[in-house]
Amino acid sequence: MEIWYSYIRQRRKWVHHYWCNTSLAFLPSINTYIVDVFPSLNEVLFHVSEGACGYGDLHMASYGKHSAGLSSVLFNRGSTCGACLEVRCVDHILWCRQGSPSIVVTATDFCPPNYGLANDYGGWCNIPREHFEMSEAAFAEIAERRADIVPIQYRRVSCIRSGGLRFTVRGNAHFYQVLITNVGLDGEIVAAKVKGSRTGWIPMARNWGQNWQCNVNLEGQPLSFEVTSSSGRTVTSYNVAPKNWQFHQTFEGKQF
């Protein structure tokens, strides 16, 4: 599968990101505890709650400290949400951990560009820079916490999840929305459908991140979901929500 980044020739081949920055001063627009990683200055930042993918509390969503925010080039308008990347620090004797250990992070957030700053001095997420954001704790697993800039490599990997897909129901009687989390395999979702006991399969549109929506009243009906990953695999979870489901409840279905 070569659907992800156009410059990644092979999904499992290491791709160089030249630098990783932990200096908060360089990233004034980002939340506290930010680390960067960048190609020709790509970056890694750290966030452990909320995020542009709509996951909410990342610990509750099972992503925790091993989550990452991505710049525009990598975020791809939210379609990359849920993808897993293996990242390691390389070629820096002083700052990289011995043996260049790697960690796997999940794409959960967006790092916006800041064109008021130069690409190599604060504007880490400016196009076409490839920038990652991670938690400080996760960054410390691959490099020294006090490092300002370190060279890194990354590659796409399969997501290994515990349990099934999770569907969090939101909205109201006229606007139905579901947040899909804990996605294994590719991690990315490209299509989602919902079915009530009195309806056929209803395609949902991406609202933002991994929030999917349709303008149908599904109250009082048991719900089934059909989810398609970026590799084209589809998994169907029948009747995962009972007919008396309530908004803001989360239900677990099958896994890829």
mmCIF file with all atom_site columns, C-alpha atoms in Angstrom, residues 16-97:
data_model
loop_
_atom_site.group_PDB
_atom_site.id
_atom_site.type_symbol
_atom_site.label_atom_id
_atom_site.label_alt_id
_atom_site.label_comp_id
_atom_site.label_asym_id
_atom_site.label_entity_id
_atom_site.label_seq_id
_atom_site.pdbx_PDB_ins_code
_atom_site.Cartn_x
_atom_site.Cartn_y
_atom_site.Cartn_z
_atom_site.occupancy
_atom_site.B_iso_or_equiv
_atom_site.pdbx_formal_charge
_atom_site.auth_seq_id
_atom_site.auth_comp_id
_atom_site.auth_asym_id
_atom_site.auth_atom_id
_atom_site.pdbx_PDB_model_num
ATOM 1  C CA . HIS A 1 16 ? 14.475  10.244 6.938  1.00 0.00 ? 16 HIS A CA 1
ATOM 2  C CA . HIS A 1 17 ? 13.161  13.141 9.016  1.00 0.00 ? 17 HIS A CA 1
ATOM 3  C CA . TYR A 1 18 ? 16.203  15.226 9.597  1.00 0.00 ? 18 TYR A CA 1
ATOM 4  C CA . TRP A 1 19 ? 15.486  16.836 12.930 1.00 0.00 ? 19 TRP A CA 1
ATOM 5  C CA . CYS A 1 20 ? 13.444  16.683 16.074 1.00 0.00 ? 20 CYS A CA 1
ATOM 6  C CA . ASN A 1 21 ? 12.994  19.724 18.303 1.00 0.00 ? 21 ASN A CA 1
ATOM 7  C CA . THR A 1 22 ? 11.995  19.811 21.987 1.00 0.00 ? 22 THR A CA 1
ATOM 8  C CA . SER A 1 23 ? 12.298  23.537 22.525 1.00 0.00 ? 23 SER A CA 1
ATOM 9  C CA . LEU A 1 24 ? 9.025   25.144 23.603 1.00 0.00 ? 24 LEU A CA 1
ATOM 10 C CA . ALA A 1 25 ? 10.347  28.547 22.530 1.00 0.00 ? 25 ALA A CA 1
ATOM 11 C CA . PHE A 1 26 ? 10.427  27.450 18.910 1.00 0.00 ? 26 PHE A CA 1
ATOM 12 C CA . LEU A 1 27 ? 6.720   26.466 18.940 1.00 0.00 ? 27 LEU A CA 1
ATOM 13 C CA . PRO A 1 28 ? 4.755   29.287 20.515 1.00 0.00 ? 28 PRO A CA 1
ATOM 14 C CA . SER A 1 29 ? 1.442   28.246 18.947 1.00 0.00 ? 29 SER A CA 1
ATOM 15 C CA . ILE A 1 30 ? 1.548   24.703 20.333 1.00 0.00 ? 30 ILE A CA 1
ATOM 16 C CA . ASN A 1 31 ? 0.424   23.463 23.732 1.00 0.00 ? 31 ASN A CA 1
ATOM 17 C CA . THR A 1 32 ? 2.923   22.848 26.523 1.00 0.00 ? 32 THR A CA 1
ATOM 18 C CA . TYR A 1 33 ? 5.164   19.832 26.278 1.00 0.00 ? 33 TYR A CA 1
ATOM 19 C CA . ILE A 1 34 ? 5.995   19.899 22.626 1.00 0.00 ? 34 ILE A CA 1
ATOM 20 C CA . VAL A 1 35 ? 8.674   18.040 20.757 1.00 0.00 ? 35 VAL A CA 1
ATOM 21 C CA . ASP A 1 36 ? 9.320   18.337 17.060 1.00 0.00 ? 36 ASP A CA 1
ATOM 22 C CA . VAL A 1 37 ? 10.583  16.232 14.212 1.00 0.00 ? 37 VAL A CA 1
ATOM 23 C CA . PHE A 1 38 ? 11.177  17.489 10.672 1.00 0.00 ? 38 PHE A CA 1
ATOM 24 C CA . PRO A 1 39 ? 12.665  16.612 7.080  1.00 0.00 ? 39 PRO A CA 1
ATOM 25 C CA . SER A 1 40 ? 15.097  19.410 6.362  1.00 0.00 ? 40 SER A CA 1
ATOM 26 C CA . LEU A 1 41 ? 13.740  20.274 9.759  1.00 0.00 ? 41 LEU A CA 1
ATOM 27 C CA . ASN A 1 42 ? 10.640  18.175 10.432 1.00 0.00 ? 42 ASN A CA 1
ATOM 28 C CA . GLU A 1 43 ? 9.259   17.945 13.936 1.00 0.00 ? 43 GLU A CA 1
ATOM 29 C CA . VAL A 1 44 ? 7.715   15.952 16.763 1.00 0.00 ? 44 VAL A CA 1
ATOM 30 C CA . LEU A 1 45 ? 5.457   17.478 19.452 1.00 0.00 ? 45 LEU A CA 1
ATOM 31 C CA . PHE A 1 46 ? 3.714   16.015 22.452 1.00 0.00 ? 46 PHE A CA 1
ATOM 32 C CA . HIS A 1 47 ? 0.001   16.166 23.234 1.00 0.00 ? 47 HIS A CA 1
ATOM 33 C CA . VAL A 1 48 ? -1.859  13.831 25.581 1.00 0.00 ? 48 VAL A CA 1
ATOM 34 C CA . SER A 1 49 ? -5.389  15.218 25.394 1.00 0.00 ? 49 SER A CA 1
ATOM 35 C CA . GLU A 1 50 ? -7.904  16.384 22.803 1.00 0.00 ? 50 GLU A CA 1
ATOM 36 C CA . GLY A 1 51 ? -6.527  16.936 19.295 1.00 0.00 ? 51 GLY A CA 1
ATOM 37 C CA . ALA A 1 52 ? -7.804  17.746 15.796 1.00 0.00 ? 52 ALA A CA 1
ATOM 38 C CA . CYS A 1 53 ? -8.807  14.144 15.101 1.00 0.00 ? 53 CYS A CA 1
ATOM 39 C CA . GLY A 1 54 ? -11.617 14.476 17.619 1.00 0.00 ? 54 GLY A CA 1
ATOM 40 C CA . TYR A 1 55 ? -10.538 11.633 19.893 1.00 0.00 ? 55 TYR A CA 1
ATOM 41 C CA . GLY A 1 56 ? -11.013 13.668 23.071 1.00 0.00 ? 56 GLY A CA 1
ATOM 42 C CA . ASP A 1 57 ? -9.102  12.353 26.086 1.00 0.00 ? 57 ASP A CA 1
ATOM 43 C CA . LEU A 1 58 ? -6.328  10.317 24.470 1.00 0.00 ? 58 LEU A CA 1
ATOM 44 C CA . HIS A 1 59 ? -5.918  8.092  27.515 1.00 0.00 ? 59 HIS A CA 1
ATOM 45 C CA . MET A 1 60 ? -9.599  7.201  27.388 1.00 0.00 ? 60 MET A CA 1
ATOM 46 C CA . ALA A 1 61 ? -9.256  6.587  23.646 1.00 0.00 ? 61 ALA A CA 1
ATOM 47 C CA . SER A 1 62 ? -6.370  4.170  24.427 1.00 0.00 ? 62 SER A CA 1
ATOM 48 C CA . TYR A 1 63 ? -3.709  6.247  22.627 1.00 0.00 ? 63 TYR A CA 1
ATOM 49 C CA . GLY A 1 64 ? -2.209  7.964  25.673 1.00 0.00 ? 64 GLY A CA 1
ATOM 50 C CA . LYS A 1 65 ? 1.295   9.387  25.523 1.00 0.00 ? 65 LYS A CA 1
ATOM 51 C CA . HIS A 1 66 ? 2.101   7.541  22.291 1.00 0.00 ? 66 HIS A CA 1
ATOM 52 C CA . SER A 1 67 ? 0.132   9.973  20.167 1.00 0.00 ? 67 SER A CA 1
ATOM 53 C CA . ALA A 1 68 ? 1.347   12.498 17.623 1.00 0.00 ? 68 ALA A CA 1
ATOM 54 C CA . GLY A 1 69 ? 0.275   15.686 15.897 1.00 0.00 ? 69 GLY A CA 1
ATOM 55 C CA . LEU A 1 70 ? 1.174   16.088 12.222 1.00 0.00 ? 70 LEU A CA 1
ATOM 56 C CA . SER A 1 71 ? 1.815   19.055 9.944  1.00 0.00 ? 71 SER A CA 1
ATOM 57 C CA . SER A 1 72 ? -0.422  19.738 6.931  1.00 0.00 ? 72 SER A CA 1
ATOM 58 C CA . VAL A 1 73 ? 1.617   17.612 4.538  1.00 0.00 ? 73 VAL A CA 1
ATOM 59 C CA . LEU A 1 74 ? 1.240   14.548 6.742  1.00 0.00 ? 74 LEU A CA 1
ATOM 60 C CA . PHE A 1 75 ? -2.162  15.248 8.325  1.00 0.00 ? 75 PHE A CA 1
ATOM 61 C CA . ASN A 1 76 ? -3.860  15.248 4.919  1.00 0.00 ? 76 ASN A CA 1
ATOM 62 C CA . ARG A 1 77 ? -6.969  17.101 6.112  1.00 0.00 ? 77 ARG A CA 1
ATOM 63 C CA . GLY A 1 78 ? -7.606  14.519 8.805  1.00 0.00 ? 78 GLY A CA 1
ATOM 64 C CA . SER A 1 79 ? -7.564  11.397 6.664  1.00 0.00 ? 79 SER A CA 1
ATOM 65 C CA . THR A 1 80 ? -4.338  10.276 8.373  1.00 0.00 ? 80 THR A CA 1
ATOM 66 C CA . CYS A 1 81 ? -5.995  10.267 11.811 1.00 0.00 ? 81 CYS A CA 1
ATOM 67 C CA . GLY A 1 82 ? -5.457  6.910  13.494 1.00 0.00 ? 82 GLY A CA 1
ATOM 68 C CA . ALA A 1 83 ? -2.439  5.895  11.411 1.00 0.00 ? 83 ALA A CA 1
ATOM 69 C CA . CYS A 1 84 ? 0.566   4.392  13.214 1.00 0.00 ? 84 CYS A CA 1
ATOM 70 C CA . LEU A 1 85 ? 4.171   5.421  12.652 1.00 0.00 ? 85 LEU A CA 1
ATOM 71 C CA . GLU A 1 86 ? 7.360   3.974  14.031 1.00 0.00 ? 86 GLU A CA 1
ATOM 72 C CA . VAL A 1 87 ? 9.862   6.717  14.880 1.00 0.00 ? 87 VAL A CA 1
ATOM 73 C CA . ARG A 1 88 ? 13.498  6.520  15.954 1.00 0.00 ? 88 ARG A CA 1
ATOM 74 C CA . CYS A 1 89 ? 16.295  9.006  16.605 1.00 0.00 ? 89 CYS A CA 1
ATOM 75 C CA . VAL A 1 90 ? 19.409  8.455  14.455 1.00 0.00 ? 90 VAL A CA 1
ATOM 76 C CA . ASP A 1 91 ? 22.848  9.879  13.692 1.00 0.00 ? 91 ASP A CA 1
ATOM 77 C CA . HIS A 1 92 ? 23.318  11.970 16.823 1.00 0.00 ? 92 HIS A CA 1
ATOM 78 C CA . ILE A 1 93 ? 25.662  10.443 19.406 1.00 0.00 ? 93 ILE A CA 1
ATOM 79 C CA . LEU A 1 94 ? 24.935  13.066 22.063 1.00 0.00 ? 94 LEU A CA 1
ATOM 80 C CA . TRP A 1 95 ? 21.120  13.176 22.002 1.00 0.00 ? 95 TRP A CA 1
ATOM 81 C CA . CYS A 1 96 ? 19.861  9.867  20.584 1.00 0.00 ? 96 CYS A CA 1
ATOM 82 C CA . ARG A 1 97 ? 19.247  7.007  22.983 1.00 0.00 ? 97 ARG A CA 1
#
